[in-house]
Amino acid sequence: MTESHTSVLVVGGGPVGLALSCLLSDHGVDHVLIEAHPATSLHPKARGVSARSMEIFRRIGLEGTVRAAGLPPEQVRFYRGRDLVDPDHVRTGPAQEPDEGPEHTPSPGLICSQDVLEPLLLRRAEELAGSRVRFGTRLVSFTDDGLGVRAVVEERATGRRDHLRADWLVGCDGAASTVRAGAGIAMEGPTGLGRYLSIRFEAPLGRVVADRASASYFLTVPGRGGFMAVDNDRHWIYQYPLGADAAADPTDHRLLAGLVRTAAGIPDLDVTIRDTMTWRMDARLADAYRRSRVLLAGDAAHVVPPTGGHGMNTGIGDADNLAWKLAAVIAGYADEALLNTYGDERRPLARQVIDISTANATNRSGYRIDDELLLTAAYRSAAVIPDPADDPVPADDSAPGPDPASDFEPADAPGPLNAAGYRPGCRPGERVPHVRLTGGPAGVTSTLDLIGPGFTLLVADGDPEWQRQAEAVRRMGVPLTLRTIRTGAQREAEPGRWASVLGTEHADAALLVRPDGHVAWRGARPADLSTLPALVRRVLATP
């Protein structure tokens, strides 16, 4: 067996693993991705791509490609009726319509099924990492010695086994994660909230739903289950609920076609069954997101009921949060303790997403898809420096950091997400708000386009003193770019909008923005050139 080395070994080539690969490449991190299956998913399991995921895809150059592959925005609607031809059906839109209120994102979400999305992510990952993206390769075993991980991987077509030494191992290998089991991390939460048979089929339903085209078709009593549009023409999924003891033979295509016809309300519908998948609705969360040199992301860390469309998107957010932290630690300008903030930030968010999605599953009156829920994420961790008024305990750099194994959360602390709706702001921990820009360089039409690839110091107007502050940080070896909202030509499309989201009490503030687009610090220009570097060291857990 040969042995090679990589900085990061990513196990799992679904949407989360592929997104992580793209982001690691974007940060210049050497890595290998392995996926046991020989190709991407054939079944359109997850379909909703949220606004926050689309913003991440925008950053890695994939937004346009994904948008072109998705359903038209006018079809992102939700149908409720006894069957597909119910004259008394109800059709609603998302929780936030694109033309309702202020524009919160340059990259609204869409419906793009997983079997279509994964090949787009794979193509981009291979463009960036080449042959180090290896499908048809499984993880056989691994050992963690505290300094790195030694893994045995097998090429399934030939049986050839190789030793791979990695500094870090990230499990993106799903709910039955081999990586999680090998690291000895337990999962908590209920299983078996529901059982479903997912039937992928072809039928000429486009003309049937032409006046009611939607993303999802929920069937009310006496109907059972619901339809998911793949293209709202010939390609569809029917989700048939299975009782505790009920079963449907997935090999009996005649029976399955009958189920589809009954649910559609069209007895003579021409149906061709393509494949089936039986799945179980669970609501589970890993006890920890990190153990020594092993980290978890996506379904390996959290299993979210699909009622709300947040599961895959939460996993893509995991990848975005983790990628820059791994990059900083591997490059040597951050301490390994920075990786503890990954779980501190993402695990409470997943807990809240699971709770919201579980509540949706039991809501008999229906629920609306909240495309902007994940935009509301506000992190609280050692990688965020709160405004003094928001921090009840004075910062003490000599005090020990939070226990990475602790789940302590003050009883009255708000969750990281605001289910009441997104309100743009610039408080530390929040995502930098979108403000439409005009007159700037090609491709810069939003404040979000000014962020990254490293840290960003974001200011309203040019001030030579801020450049000196930025240089002081760069001398530490930390990648940081000074960006200005208003330059000679570039300005807000709506005059005064940036000042509005900053707030009058912070009108002259600069934002120190992390590579994932979340605000690490907000404040006025320090008088001392040592202050900003000290703040950056604090964010990076560097002595």
Coordinates of C-alpha atoms in Angstrom, one line a residue:
M1 CA 0.0 0.0 0.0
T2 CA 1.2 3.5 -0.8
E3 CA 1.0 6.4 1.7
S4 CA 0.4 10.0 0.9
H5 CA -0.3 13.2 2.8
T6 CA -3.0 15.8 2.7
S7 CA -4.0 18.7 5.0
V8 CA -7.7 17.7 5.0
L9 CA -9.4 14.4 4.1
V10 CA -13.1 15.0 3.3
V11 CA -15.3 11.8 3.5
G12 CA -18.5 12.1 1.5
G13 CA -19.3 13.6 -1.9
G14 CA -22.8 14.8 -1.4
P15 CA -23.8 18.5 -1.5
V16 CA -22.0 19.3 1.8
G17 CA -18.8 17.5 1.0
L18 CA -18.6 18.9 -2.5
A19 CA -19.3 22.4 -1.2
L20 CA -16.6 22.0 1.4
S21 CA -14.1 20.9 -1.3
C22 CA -14.9 24.0 -3.4
L23 CA -14.5 26.3 -0.3
L24 CA -11.3 24.6 0.8
S25 CA -9.9 25.1 -2.7
D26 CA -11.0 28.7 -2.6
H27 CA -9.0 29.2 0.6
G28 CA -6.0 27.4 -0.9
V29 CA -6.2 24.3 1.3
D30 CA -4.8 21.1 0.0
H31 CA -7.3 18.3 0.5
V32 CA -8.6 15.0 -0.8
L33 CA -12.3 14.1 -1.1
I34 CA -13.5 10.5 -1.3
E35 CA -17.0 9.3 -2.0
A36 CA -17.9 5.6 -1.9
H37 CA -20.5 5.8 -4.7
P38 CA -19.2 5.8 -8.3
A39 CA -21.3 8.9 -9.3
T40 CA -23.5 11.6 -7.9
S41 CA -27.0 10.9 -6.6
L42 CA -29.7 9.8 -9.1
H43 CA -32.5 10.6 -6.8
P44 CA -33.7 14.2 -6.3
K45 CA -33.7 14.0 -2.5
A46 CA -33.1 17.5 -1.3
R47 CA -34.4 20.3 -3.6
G48 CA -34.6 23.6 -1.8
V49 CA -31.5 25.8 -2.1
S50 CA -31.9 28.7 0.4
A51 CA -30.8 32.3 -0.1
R52 CA -27.8 31.7 2.2
S53 CA -26.6 28.7 0.2
M54 CA -27.0 30.7 -3.0
E55 CA -24.8 33.5 -1.5
I56 CA -22.1 30.9 -0.7
F57 CA -22.4 29.6 -4.3
R58 CA -22.1 33.2 -5.5
R59 CA -18.8 33.5 -3.7
I60 CA -17.4 30.3 -5.3
G61 CA -18.6 31.2 -8.8
L62 CA -21.6 28.8 -9.0
E63 CA -24.7 31.0 -8.5
G64 CA -25.5 31.5 -12.2
T65 CA -25.0 27.9 -13.1
V66 CA -27.2 26.7 -10.2
R67 CA -29.9 29.3 -11.0
A68 CA -30.0 28.3 -14.6
A69 CA -30.6 24.6 -13.6
G70 CA -33.4 25.4 -11.1
L71 CA -37.1 25.8 -11.4
P72 CA -38.3 29.3 -12.6
P73 CA -38.9 31.6 -9.6
E74 CA -42.6 31.9 -10.4
Q75 CA -43.0 28.2 -9.7
V76 CA -41.7 28.4 -6.2
R77 CA -45.2 28.0 -4.8
F78 CA -46.9 25.5 -2.5
Y79 CA -50.1 23.7 -3.5
R80 CA -52.6 22.1 -1.1
G81 CA -55.5 20.0 -2.4
R82 CA -57.0 16.6 -2.2
D83 CA -55.2 15.7 -5.5
L84 CA -53.6 17.5 -8.4
V85 CA -56.9 18.3 -10.0
D86 CA -58.8 19.5 -7.0
P87 CA -60.8 22.6 -8.0
D88 CA -60.7 23.9 -4.4
H89 CA -57.0 23.9 -4.1
V90 CA -55.0 26.6 -2.3
R91 CA -51.7 27.9 -3.7
T92 CA -49.3 30.0 -1.5
G93 CA -45.9 31.5 -2.0
P94 CA -42.8 31.5 0.2
A95 CA -42.7 33.3 3.6
Q96 CA -40.9 36.3 2.0
E97 CA -41.9 37.1 -1.6
P98 CA -39.2 38.7 -3.7
D99 CA -41.1 41.9 -4.1
E100 CA -42.2 42.2 -0.4
G101 CA -40.3 44.8 1.5
P102 CA -36.6 45.7 1.2
E103 CA -34.2 43.4 -0.7
H104 CA -32.3 41.3 1.8
T105 CA -30.1 39.3 -0.6
P106 CA -28.7 39.5 -4.1
S107 CA -29.1 35.7 -4.3
P108 CA -32.6 34.5 -3.5
G109 CA -33.1 30.8 -3.1
L110 CA -34.6 28.4 -5.6
I111 CA -35.6 24.8 -6.2
C112 CA -32.8 22.7 -7.7
S113 CA -33.1 19.0 -7.0
Q114 CA -30.1 17.2 -5.6
D115 CA -29.6 15.0 -8.7
V116 CA -29.1 18.2 -10.7
L117 CA -27.2 20.2 -8.1
E118 CA -24.6 17.6 -7.2
P119 CA -23.1 17.3 -10.8
L120 CA -22.7 21.1 -10.9
L121 CA -20.8 21.0 -7.5
L122 CA -18.7 18.0 -8.6
R123 CA -17.7 19.7 -11.8
R124 CA -16.6 22.8 -9.9
A125 CA -14.8 20.8 -7.2
E126 CA -12.9 18.9 -9.9
E127 CA -12.0 22.2 -11.7
L128 CA -10.4 23.4 -8.5
A129 CA -8.9 20.2 -7.0
G130 CA -8.6 17.9 -10.0
S131 CA -7.9 14.2 -9.4
R132 CA -7.9 14.7 -5.6
V133 CA -11.7 14.5 -5.8
R134 CA -12.1 10.7 -5.9
F135 CA -15.5 9.0 -6.4
G136 CA -15.7 5.2 -6.1
T137 CA -13.4 5.3 -3.1
R138 CA -14.5 4.4 0.4
L139 CA -13.0 4.9 3.9
V140 CA -12.1 1.5 5.3
S141 CA -10.7 2.7 8.7
F142 CA -8.9 5.5 10.4
T143 CA -6.9 6.2 13.6
D144 CA -6.4 9.5 15.3
D145 CA -3.2 10.1 17.2
G146 CA -4.0 13.7 18.2
L147 CA -1.5 15.1 15.7
G148 CA -3.3 13.8 12.6
V149 CA -5.3 11.0 11.2
R150 CA -4.1 7.9 9.3
A151 CA -6.8 6.5 7.0
V152 CA -7.0 3.4 4.9
V153 CA -9.1 4.1 1.7
E154 CA -10.1 1.6 -1.0
E155 CA -10.8 2.1 -4.7
R156 CA -13.9 0.0 -5.0
A157 CA -13.5 -0.9 -8.7
T158 CA -10.0 -2.4 -8.3
G159 CA -9.9 -3.2 -4.5
R160 CA -6.6 -1.3 -4.3
R161 CA -6.0 0.1 -0.8
D162 CA -3.9 3.2 0.1
H163 CA -2.7 4.8 3.3
L164 CA -3.5 8.5 3.6
R165 CA -2.1 10.7 6.3
A166 CA -4.3 13.8 6.9
D167 CA -3.9 16.6 9.4
W168 CA -7.7 16.8 9.7
L169 CA -10.6 14.5 8.9
V170 CA -14.1 15.9 8.1
G171 CA -17.0 13.5 8.0
C172 CA -19.6 14.6 5.5
D173 CA -20.8 11.1 5.0
G174 CA -24.4 11.3 6.0
A175 CA -26.7 10.2 8.8
A176 CA -25.1 6.7 9.1
S177 CA -21.6 8.4 9.2
T178 CA -18.7 6.0 9.4
V179 CA -16.5 8.9 10.5
R180 CA -18.8 9.8 13.4
A181 CA -19.0 6.2 14.5
G182 CA -15.2 5.9 14.3
A183 CA -14.7 9.0 16.4
G184 CA -17.1 7.7 19.0
I185 CA -19.5 10.6 18.8
A186 CA -23.0 9.8 19.8
M187 CA -26.3 11.2 18.3
E188 CA -29.3 12.2 20.3
G189 CA -32.9 12.8 19.3
P190 CA -35.9 10.9 18.1
T191 CA -36.1 8.5 15.1
G192 CA -39.0 7.2 13.1
L193 CA -41.1 10.4 13.1
G194 CA -42.4 9.1 9.8
R195 CA -41.6 6.5 7.1
Y196 CA -42.0 7.3 3.4
L197 CA -41.6 5.7 0.0
S198 CA -40.1 8.1 -2.5
I199 CA -41.1 7.2 -6.0
R200 CA -39.3 8.9 -8.9
F201 CA -41.5 8.7 -12.0
E202 CA -42.2 10.2 -15.4
A203 CA -45.7 11.3 -16.4
P204 CA -47.1 14.1 -18.6
L205 CA -48.3 16.2 -15.7
G206 CA -47.0 19.5 -17.0
R207 CA -50.3 20.3 -18.8
V208 CA -52.3 19.3 -15.7
V209 CA -50.6 21.7 -13.4
A210 CA -50.0 24.5 -16.0
D211 CA -52.3 26.9 -14.1
R212 CA -51.0 25.9 -10.6
A213 CA -47.4 25.1 -11.1
S214 CA -45.6 24.8 -7.7
A215 CA -42.5 23.4 -6.1
S216 CA -44.4 21.1 -3.8
Y217 CA -47.9 19.7 -3.9
F218 CA -49.2 18.7 -0.5
L219 CA -52.2 16.4 -0.5
T220 CA -55.0 17.0 2.0
V221 CA -57.4 14.3 3.3
P222 CA -58.3 12.0 1.8
G223 CA -55.2 12.4 -0.3
R224 CA -51.9 10.9 1.1
G225 CA -48.4 12.3 0.9
G226 CA -47.5 14.8 -1.8
F227 CA -45.7 15.4 -5.1
M228 CA -42.4 17.2 -5.6
A229 CA -41.7 18.9 -8.9
V230 CA -38.4 18.1 -10.5
D231 CA -39.1 20.0 -13.7
N232 CA -42.9 20.6 -13.4
D233 CA -43.3 18.8 -16.7
R234 CA -42.5 15.1 -17.0
H235 CA -40.1 14.4 -14.0
W236 CA -41.6 14.0 -10.6
I237 CA -41.3 12.5 -7.1
Y238 CA -44.3 11.2 -5.2
Q239 CA -43.7 10.8 -1.4
Y240 CA -46.0 8.1 -0.2
P241 CA -46.4 7.9 3.6
L242 CA -45.9 4.4 5.1
G243 CA -47.6 3.5 8.4
A244 CA -45.7 1.7 11.2
D245 CA -46.5 -1.6 9.6
A246 CA -47.4 -0.7 6.1
A247 CA -45.2 -1.6 3.2
A248 CA -45.3 -1.1 -0.6
D249 CA -43.2 -3.4 -2.8
P250 CA -40.7 -1.1 -4.5
T251 CA -40.2 -3.7 -7.3
D252 CA -43.9 -3.8 -8.2
H253 CA -44.1 -1.0 -10.7
R254 CA -47.7 -1.7 -11.5
L255 CA -48.7 -1.1 -7.8
L256 CA -46.5 2.0 -7.6
A257 CA -48.0 3.5 -10.7
G258 CA -51.5 2.9 -9.2
L259 CA -50.4 4.8 -6.1
V260 CA -49.3 7.7 -8.3
R261 CA -52.6 7.7 -10.3
T262 CA -54.7 7.7 -7.2
A263 CA -52.8 10.5 -5.6
A264 CA -52.9 12.6 -8.8
G265 CA -56.6 12.0 -9.2
I266 CA -56.1 10.9 -12.8
P267 CA -57.0 7.2 -13.2
D268 CA -55.6 6.9 -16.8
L269 CA -52.4 8.8 -16.2
D270 CA -49.5 7.4 -18.2
V271 CA -46.8 6.6 -15.5
T272 CA -43.3 5.2 -15.9
I273 CA -41.6 4.3 -12.6
R274 CA -37.8 5.1 -12.7
D275 CA -36.7 4.2 -9.2
T276 CA -37.7 4.3 -5.5
M277 CA -36.2 5.0 -2.1
T278 CA -37.6 4.3 1.3
W279 CA -36.6 6.8 4.0
R280 CA -37.3 7.6 7.6
M281 CA -37.9 11.0 9.2
D282 CA -35.5 11.6 12.1
A283 CA -34.6 14.6 14.2
R284 CA -31.1 14.0 15.6
L285 CA -28.0 16.0 16.7
A286 CA -24.5 14.9 17.3
D287 CA -23.2 15.3 20.9
A288 CA -20.1 17.1 19.5
Y289 CA -18.9 18.5 16.2
R290 CA -15.3 17.9 16.9
R291 CA -13.2 15.2 18.6
S292 CA -9.5 15.7 18.4
R293 CA -8.6 15.8 14.7
V294 CA -12.0 14.7 13.5
L295 CA -14.9 17.1 12.6
L296 CA -18.4 16.5 11.4
A297 CA -20.6 18.4 8.9
G298 CA -24.0 18.0 7.3
D299 CA -26.1 15.0 8.1
A300 CA -23.2 13.4 9.9
A301 CA -23.7 16.1 12.5
H302 CA -27.4 16.7 12.3
V303 CA -30.4 14.9 10.8
V304 CA -33.1 17.5 10.1
P305 CA -36.7 16.6 9.1
P306 CA -37.2 17.8 5.5
T307 CA -40.3 19.8 6.5
G308 CA -39.0 23.3 5.8
G309 CA -36.2 22.4 3.4
H310 CA -33.3 23.4 5.8
G311 CA -31.3 20.2 6.1
M312 CA -29.0 20.4 3.1
N313 CA -28.7 24.2 3.5
T314 CA -27.7 23.9 7.2
G315 CA -25.0 21.5 6.0
I316 CA -23.7 23.9 3.4
G317 CA -23.5 26.5 6.1
D318 CA -21.4 24.1 8.2
A319 CA -19.0 23.8 5.3
D320 CA -18.7 27.6 4.9
N321 CA -18.1 28.1 8.6
L322 CA -15.5 25.3 8.8
A323 CA -13.5 25.9 5.7
W324 CA -12.0 29.2 6.6
K325 CA -11.2 28.0 10.1
L326 CA -9.4 25.0 8.8
A327 CA -7.5 27.2 6.3
A328 CA -6.4 29.6 9.1
V329 CA -5.2 26.8 11.4
I330 CA -3.4 25.0 8.6
A331 CA -1.7 28.2 7.3
G332 CA -0.5 28.8 10.9
Y333 CA -2.0 32.2 11.6
A334 CA -4.7 30.7 13.9
D335 CA -4.5 28.5 16.9
E336 CA -6.1 25.0 16.8
A337 CA -8.6 26.3 19.5
L338 CA -10.3 28.3 16.7
L339 CA -11.9 25.0 15.5
N340 CA -13.8 24.7 18.8
T341 CA -15.8 27.7 17.7
Y342 CA -17.1 25.7 14.8
G343 CA -19.3 23.6 17.1
D344 CA -20.0 26.5 19.4
E345 CA -21.5 28.4 16.4
R346 CA -23.1 25.7 14.3
R347 CA -24.4 23.2 16.8
P348 CA -26.9 25.6 18.5
L349 CA -28.1 26.6 15.0
A350 CA -28.7 23.0 14.0
R351 CA -30.6 22.4 17.3
Q352 CA -32.9 25.3 16.4
V353 CA -33.4 24.2 12.8
I354 CA -34.3 20.7 14.0
D355 CA -36.9 22.1 16.4
I356 CA -38.4 24.4 13.7
S357 CA -38.5 21.6 11.2
T358 CA -40.0 19.1 13.7
A359 CA -42.8 21.6 14.5
N360 CA -43.5 22.0 10.8
A361 CA -43.9 18.2 10.5
T362 CA -46.7 18.2 13.1
N363 CA -48.4 21.3 11.8
R364 CA -51.6 20.1 10.2
S365 CA -52.5 23.5 8.9
G366 CA -49.4 23.6 6.8
Y367 CA -46.3 25.7 6.9
R368 CA -44.5 28.1 4.5
I369 CA -40.9 27.7 3.4
D370 CA -38.7 30.5 4.9
D371 CA -36.0 31.1 2.3
E372 CA -34.4 33.7 4.5
L373 CA -34.3 31.9 7.9
L374 CA -30.6 31.1 7.6
L375 CA -29.8 34.7 6.8
T376 CA -30.7 35.5 10.4
A377 CA -27.9 33.5 11.9
A378 CA -26.1 35.4 14.6
Y379 CA -23.1 33.6 16.1
R380 CA -21.9 33.9 19.7
S381 CA -18.5 32.4 20.3
A382 CA -14.8 33.2 21.0
A383 CA -14.5 34.0 17.2
V384 CA -16.8 37.0 17.6
I385 CA -16.0 40.1 19.7
P386 CA -19.3 41.5 21.0
D387 CA -20.0 45.2 21.2
P388 CA -19.3 46.3 24.9
A389 CA -23.0 47.0 25.4
D390 CA -23.9 43.5 24.3
D391 CA -21.2 41.7 26.4
P392 CA -22.4 41.3 30.0
V393 CA -18.9 40.0 31.1
P394 CA -15.8 42.1 30.3
A395 CA -13.5 40.4 27.9
D396 CA -10.5 38.8 29.6
D397 CA -7.9 37.5 27.2
S398 CA -6.2 35.6 30.0
A399 CA -9.4 33.7 31.0
P400 CA -9.7 30.2 29.7
G401 CA -11.9 29.7 26.6
P402 CA -15.1 27.8 26.5
D403 CA -15.0 24.1 27.1
P404 CA -15.5 22.6 23.7
A405 CA -17.3 19.6 25.2
S406 CA -19.8 21.9 27.1
D407 CA -23.3 22.3 26.0
F408 CA -23.9 25.2 28.4
E409 CA -26.2 27.9 27.1
P410 CA -27.8 30.5 29.4
A411 CA -31.4 29.8 29.9
D412 CA -32.5 33.2 28.7
A413 CA -30.1 33.3 25.8
P414 CA -31.9 33.8 22.4
G415 CA -31.3 31.2 19.7
P416 CA -28.9 32.0 16.9
L417 CA -31.8 32.2 14.4
N418 CA -34.7 34.7 14.3
A419 CA -37.8 32.7 13.2
A420 CA -39.8 36.0 13.2
G421 CA -37.9 37.1 10.1
Y422 CA -34.7 38.7 8.9
R423 CA -33.8 42.2 10.0
P424 CA -30.6 43.6 8.5
G425 CA -27.9 44.7 10.9
C426 CA -24.2 44.8 11.6
R427 CA -23.9 43.5 15.1
P428 CA -20.9 41.2 15.7
G429 CA -21.9 37.6 14.9
E430 CA -24.4 38.6 12.2
R431 CA -24.0 38.2 8.5
V432 CA -22.9 41.4 6.7
P433 CA -26.1 42.8 5.3
H434 CA -26.7 43.1 1.6
V435 CA -26.8 46.6 0.2
R436 CA -27.1 47.0 -3.5
L437 CA -24.1 48.8 -5.1
T438 CA -23.8 50.6 -8.4
G439 CA -20.9 52.1 -10.4
G440 CA -18.3 49.6 -9.1
P441 CA -16.1 47.1 -10.9
A442 CA -17.7 44.3 -12.9
G443 CA -19.3 41.7 -10.7
V444 CA -19.6 44.0 -7.7
T445 CA -23.3 44.8 -7.2
S446 CA -23.7 44.0 -3.5
T447 CA -21.8 44.6 -0.3
L448 CA -21.5 40.8 -0.1
D449 CA -19.3 40.9 -3.2
L450 CA -16.7 43.0 -1.2
I451 CA -16.1 40.1 1.3
G452 CA -13.2 37.7 1.2
P453 CA -11.3 35.7 0.2
G454 CA -9.6 36.3 3.6
F455 CA -10.7 38.8 6.3
T456 CA -12.2 42.0 5.2
L457 CA -12.0 45.4 6.8
L458 CA -15.2 47.1 5.5
V459 CA -15.5 50.9 5.8
A460 CA -17.9 53.4 4.4
D461 CA -15.5 56.0 2.9
G462 CA -11.8 56.0 2.1
D463 CA -9.5 56.9 5.0
P464 CA -5.7 56.4 4.7
E465 CA -5.5 55.7 8.4
W466 CA -7.6 52.5 7.9
Q467 CA -5.0 51.3 5.4
R468 CA -2.3 51.6 8.0
Q469 CA -4.5 49.5 10.4
A470 CA -4.9 46.9 7.7
E471 CA -1.2 46.8 7.0
A472 CA -0.6 46.1 10.7
V473 CA -2.8 43.1 10.5
R474 CA -1.2 41.8 7.3
R475 CA 2.3 42.0 8.9
M476 CA 1.0 39.3 11.3
G477 CA 0.6 37.0 8.3
V478 CA -3.2 37.2 8.3
P479 CA -4.8 37.8 4.9
L480 CA -6.9 41.0 5.2
T481 CA -8.3 43.4 2.5
L482 CA -9.5 46.9 3.1
R483 CA -12.8 47.5 1.2
T484 CA -14.7 50.7 0.8
I485 CA -18.4 51.0 0.3
R486 CA -18.2 54.4 -1.4
T487 CA -15.3 55.0 -3.8
G488 CA -15.0 57.5 -6.7
A489 CA -17.6 55.7 -8.8
Q490 CA -19.1 53.0 -6.6
R491 CA -21.9 53.9 -4.3
E492 CA -25.1 52.6 -2.8
A493 CA -28.0 52.2 -5.3
E494 CA -30.2 53.7 -2.6
P495 CA -28.3 56.7 -1.1
G496 CA -27.8 56.4 2.6
R497 CA -28.7 52.7 2.8
W498 CA -25.3 51.6 4.4
A499 CA -25.6 54.2 7.1
S500 CA -29.2 53.0 7.7
V501 CA -28.1 49.4 8.3
L502 CA -25.2 50.5 10.4
G503 CA -27.4 52.6 12.7
T504 CA -26.8 56.2 13.8
E505 CA -24.9 55.1 16.9
H506 CA -22.3 53.3 14.7
A507 CA -22.3 55.7 11.7
D508 CA -18.5 55.9 11.6
A509 CA -17.8 52.3 12.4
A510 CA -15.8 49.8 10.4
L511 CA -16.6 46.1 10.3
L512 CA -14.0 43.4 10.6
V513 CA -15.6 40.6 8.5
R514 CA -14.6 37.0 8.6
P515 CA -14.2 35.0 5.4
D516 CA -17.6 33.4 5.9
G517 CA -19.2 36.9 5.7
H518 CA -20.0 37.2 9.4
V519 CA -19.0 40.3 11.4
A520 CA -16.2 39.5 13.9
W521 CA -15.9 43.1 15.3
R522 CA -17.4 46.5 14.9
G523 CA -15.8 49.7 16.0
A524 CA -14.3 53.1 15.4
R525 CA -10.7 53.5 14.1
P526 CA -8.3 52.7 17.0
A527 CA -5.7 55.3 17.9
D528 CA -3.1 52.7 18.4
L529 CA -1.8 50.5 15.6
S530 CA -1.5 47.5 17.9
T531 CA -5.2 47.4 18.7
L532 CA -6.7 45.9 15.6
P533 CA -4.0 43.2 15.4
A534 CA -4.8 42.3 19.0
L535 CA -8.5 42.0 18.1
V536 CA -7.7 39.8 15.2
R537 CA -5.6 37.6 17.4
R538 CA -8.5 37.3 19.8
V539 CA -10.8 36.2 17.0
L540 CA -8.3 33.6 15.8
A541 CA -7.6 32.3 19.3
T542 CA -3.9 33.2 18.8
P543 CA -1.9 34.1 21.9

